[in-house]
PDB file of C-alpha atoms in Angstrom:
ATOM      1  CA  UNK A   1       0.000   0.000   0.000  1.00 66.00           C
ATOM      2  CA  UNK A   2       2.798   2.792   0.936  1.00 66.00           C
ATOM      3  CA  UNK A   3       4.566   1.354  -2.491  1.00 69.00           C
ATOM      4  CA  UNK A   4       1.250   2.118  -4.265  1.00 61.00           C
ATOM      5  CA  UNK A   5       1.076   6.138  -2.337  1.00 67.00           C
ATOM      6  CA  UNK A   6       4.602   6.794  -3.142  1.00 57.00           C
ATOM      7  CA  UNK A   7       4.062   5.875  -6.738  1.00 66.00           C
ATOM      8  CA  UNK A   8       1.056   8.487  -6.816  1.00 59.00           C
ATOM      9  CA  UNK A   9       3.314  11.061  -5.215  1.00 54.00           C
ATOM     10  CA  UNK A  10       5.974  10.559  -7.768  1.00 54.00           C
ATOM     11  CA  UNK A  11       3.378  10.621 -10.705  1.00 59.00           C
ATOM     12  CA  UNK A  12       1.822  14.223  -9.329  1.00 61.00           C
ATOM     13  CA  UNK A  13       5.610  15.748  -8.699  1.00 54.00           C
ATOM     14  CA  UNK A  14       6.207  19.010 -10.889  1.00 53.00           C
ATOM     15  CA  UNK A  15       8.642  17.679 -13.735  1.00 46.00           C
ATOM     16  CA  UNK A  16      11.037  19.858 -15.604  1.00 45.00           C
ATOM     17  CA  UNK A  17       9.751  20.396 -18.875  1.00 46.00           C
ATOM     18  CA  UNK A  18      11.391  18.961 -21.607  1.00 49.00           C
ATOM     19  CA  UNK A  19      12.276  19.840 -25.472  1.00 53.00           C
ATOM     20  CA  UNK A  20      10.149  17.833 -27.695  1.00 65.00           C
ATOM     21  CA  UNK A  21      12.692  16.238 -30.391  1.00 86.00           C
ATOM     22  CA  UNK A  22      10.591  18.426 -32.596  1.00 91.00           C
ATOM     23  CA  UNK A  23      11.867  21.398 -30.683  1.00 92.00           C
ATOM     24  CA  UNK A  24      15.498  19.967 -31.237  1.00 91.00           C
ATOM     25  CA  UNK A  25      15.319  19.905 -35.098  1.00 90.00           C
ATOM     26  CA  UNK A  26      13.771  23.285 -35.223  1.00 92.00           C
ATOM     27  CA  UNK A  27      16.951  24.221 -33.546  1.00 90.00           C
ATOM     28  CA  UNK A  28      18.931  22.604 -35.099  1.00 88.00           C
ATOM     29  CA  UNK A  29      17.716  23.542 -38.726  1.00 87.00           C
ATOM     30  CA  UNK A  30      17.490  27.245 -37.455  1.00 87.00           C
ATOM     31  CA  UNK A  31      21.096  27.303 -37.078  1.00 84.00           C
ATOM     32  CA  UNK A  32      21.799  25.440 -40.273  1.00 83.00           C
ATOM     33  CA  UNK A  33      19.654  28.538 -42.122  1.00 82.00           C
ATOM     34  CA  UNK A  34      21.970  31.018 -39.854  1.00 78.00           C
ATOM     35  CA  UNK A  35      25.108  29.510 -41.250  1.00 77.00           C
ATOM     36  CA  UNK A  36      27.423  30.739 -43.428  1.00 74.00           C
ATOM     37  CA  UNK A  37      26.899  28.307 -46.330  1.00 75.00           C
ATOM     38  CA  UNK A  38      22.919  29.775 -46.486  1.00 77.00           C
ATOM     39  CA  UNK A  39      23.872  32.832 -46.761  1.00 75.00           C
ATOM     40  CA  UNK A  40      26.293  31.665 -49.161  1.00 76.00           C
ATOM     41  CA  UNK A  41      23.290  30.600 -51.118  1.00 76.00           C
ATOM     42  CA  UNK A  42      20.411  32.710 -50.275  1.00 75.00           C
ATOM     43  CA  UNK A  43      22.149  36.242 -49.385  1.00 71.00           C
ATOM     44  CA  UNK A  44      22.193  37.789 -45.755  1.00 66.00           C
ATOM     45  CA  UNK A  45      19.047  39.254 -44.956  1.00 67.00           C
ATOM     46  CA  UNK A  46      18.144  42.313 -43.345  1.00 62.00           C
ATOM     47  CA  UNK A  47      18.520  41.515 -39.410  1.00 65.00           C
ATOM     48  CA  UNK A  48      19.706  38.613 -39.820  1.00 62.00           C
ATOM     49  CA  UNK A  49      22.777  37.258 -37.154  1.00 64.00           C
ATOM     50  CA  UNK A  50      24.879  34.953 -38.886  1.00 61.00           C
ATOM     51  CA  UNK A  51      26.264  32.530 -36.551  1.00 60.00           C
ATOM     52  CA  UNK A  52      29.035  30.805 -37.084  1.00 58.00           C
ATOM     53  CA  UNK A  53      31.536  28.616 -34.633  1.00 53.00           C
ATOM     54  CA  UNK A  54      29.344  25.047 -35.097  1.00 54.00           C
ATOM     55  CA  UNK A  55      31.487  22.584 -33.404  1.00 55.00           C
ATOM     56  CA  UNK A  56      30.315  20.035 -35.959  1.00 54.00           C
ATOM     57  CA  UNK A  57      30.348  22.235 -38.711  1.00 53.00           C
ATOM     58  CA  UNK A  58      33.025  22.296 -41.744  1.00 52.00           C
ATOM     59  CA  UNK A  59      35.959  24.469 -41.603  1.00 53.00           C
ATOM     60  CA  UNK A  60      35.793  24.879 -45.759  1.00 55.00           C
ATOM     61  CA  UNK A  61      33.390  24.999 -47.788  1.00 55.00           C
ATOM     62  CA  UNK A  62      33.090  21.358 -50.179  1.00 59.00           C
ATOM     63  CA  UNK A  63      34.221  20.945 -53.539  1.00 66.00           C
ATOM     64  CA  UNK A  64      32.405  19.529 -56.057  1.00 66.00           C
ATOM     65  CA  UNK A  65      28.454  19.871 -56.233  1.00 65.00           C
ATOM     66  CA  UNK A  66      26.477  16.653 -53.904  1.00 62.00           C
ATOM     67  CA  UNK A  67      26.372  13.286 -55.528  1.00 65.00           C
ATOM     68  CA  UNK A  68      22.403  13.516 -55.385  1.00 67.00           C
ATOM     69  CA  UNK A  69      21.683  16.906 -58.168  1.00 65.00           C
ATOM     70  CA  UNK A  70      18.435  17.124 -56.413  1.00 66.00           C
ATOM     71  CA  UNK A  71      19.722  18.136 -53.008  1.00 67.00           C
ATOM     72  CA  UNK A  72      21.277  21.570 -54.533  1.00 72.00           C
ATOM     73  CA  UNK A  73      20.292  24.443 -52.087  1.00 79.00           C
ATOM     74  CA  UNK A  74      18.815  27.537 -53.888  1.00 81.00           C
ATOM     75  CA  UNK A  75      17.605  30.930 -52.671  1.00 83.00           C
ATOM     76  CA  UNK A  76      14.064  29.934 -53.139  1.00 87.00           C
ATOM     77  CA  UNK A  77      14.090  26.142 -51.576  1.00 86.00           C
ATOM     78  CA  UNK A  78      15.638  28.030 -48.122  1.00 87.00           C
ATOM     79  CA  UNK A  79      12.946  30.718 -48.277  1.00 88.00           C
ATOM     80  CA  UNK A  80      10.907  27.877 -47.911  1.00 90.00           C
ATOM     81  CA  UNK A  81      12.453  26.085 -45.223  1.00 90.00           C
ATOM     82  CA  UNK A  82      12.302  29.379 -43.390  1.00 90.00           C
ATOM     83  CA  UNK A  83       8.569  29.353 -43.815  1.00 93.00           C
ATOM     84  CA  UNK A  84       8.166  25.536 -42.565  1.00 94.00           C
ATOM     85  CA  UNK A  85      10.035  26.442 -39.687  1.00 94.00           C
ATOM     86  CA  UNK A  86       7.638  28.930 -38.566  1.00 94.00           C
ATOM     87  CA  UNK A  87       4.774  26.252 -39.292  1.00 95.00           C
ATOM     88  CA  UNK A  88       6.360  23.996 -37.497  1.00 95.00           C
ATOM     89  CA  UNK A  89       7.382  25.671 -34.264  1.00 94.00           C
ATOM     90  CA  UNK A  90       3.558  26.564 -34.910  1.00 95.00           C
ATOM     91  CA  UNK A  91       2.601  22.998 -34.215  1.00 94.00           C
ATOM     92  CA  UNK A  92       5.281  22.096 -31.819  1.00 94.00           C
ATOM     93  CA  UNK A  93       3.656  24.546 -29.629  1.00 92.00           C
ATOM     94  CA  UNK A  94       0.146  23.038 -30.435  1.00 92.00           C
ATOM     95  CA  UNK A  95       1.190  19.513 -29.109  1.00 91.00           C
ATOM     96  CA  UNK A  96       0.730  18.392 -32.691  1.00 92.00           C
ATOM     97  CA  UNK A  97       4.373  16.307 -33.176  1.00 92.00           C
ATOM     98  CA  UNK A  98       3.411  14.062 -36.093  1.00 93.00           C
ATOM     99  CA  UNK A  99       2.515  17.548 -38.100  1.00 94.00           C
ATOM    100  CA  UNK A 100       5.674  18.869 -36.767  1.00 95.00           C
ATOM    101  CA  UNK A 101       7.980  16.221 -37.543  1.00 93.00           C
ATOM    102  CA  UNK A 102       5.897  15.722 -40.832  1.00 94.00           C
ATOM    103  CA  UNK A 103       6.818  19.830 -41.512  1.00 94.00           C
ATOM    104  CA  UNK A 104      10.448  19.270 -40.474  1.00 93.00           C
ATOM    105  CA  UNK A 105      11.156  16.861 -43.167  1.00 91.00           C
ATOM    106  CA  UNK A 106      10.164  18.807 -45.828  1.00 92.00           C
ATOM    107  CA  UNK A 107      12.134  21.675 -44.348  1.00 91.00           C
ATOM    108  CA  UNK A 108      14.862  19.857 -44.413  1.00 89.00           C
ATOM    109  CA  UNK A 109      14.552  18.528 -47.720  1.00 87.00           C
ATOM    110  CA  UNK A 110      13.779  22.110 -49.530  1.00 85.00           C
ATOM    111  CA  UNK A 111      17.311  23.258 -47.723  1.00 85.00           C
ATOM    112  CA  UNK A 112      19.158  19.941 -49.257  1.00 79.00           C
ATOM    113  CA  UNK A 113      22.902  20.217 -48.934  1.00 74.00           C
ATOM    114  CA  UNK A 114      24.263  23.603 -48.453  1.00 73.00           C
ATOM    115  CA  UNK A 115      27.852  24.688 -49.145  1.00 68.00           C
TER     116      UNK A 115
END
């Protein structure tokens, strides 16, 4: 019985709250659009912050264009992405992670592989 109470005490305990993995790629691809091989392909925008410093990120820029000719970046495909981001933080927010996940991957395939 006291195993069965402290298990209802644990259950009603104030948790931290936690970033949805939805919230993690919206991140993620956020920075990606920040970095210097979008701007590279879309132009710096007014306001915008470029951030650079990605500890994963290359220190050159590839040679070459990606083995897969559909996965070019353009100006248009990250205008976009930029938009999806804002629908999907939009759903993120709304509890609605399938949609969000859903938006994500097209996001990330209208950015493709930037420079």
């Amino acid at each position: 019985m006291m195993r069965l109470i402290a298990i209802a005490v644990l259950a009603t305990l104030p948790l931290p709250a936690l970033a949805s993995s939805c919230a993690e790629q919206i991140s993620t691809i956020k920075r990606r659009l920040d970095s210097a091989g979008a701007v590279q392909v879309a132009g710096l925008r007014p306001g915008h912050e470029l951030r650079a410093g990605s500890l994963r990120g290359l220190t050159t820029v590839r040679s070459g264009s990606p083995s897969d000719p559909e996965t070019v970046s353009t100006a248009d495909h990250i205008a976009a992405a930029r938009t999806l981001i804002v629908r999907a933080s939009a759903e993120d927010r709304g509890g609605d992670k399938r949609s969000c996940e859903n938006t994500m991957t097209e996001a990330k395939g209208m950015i493709g592989a930037l420079p």
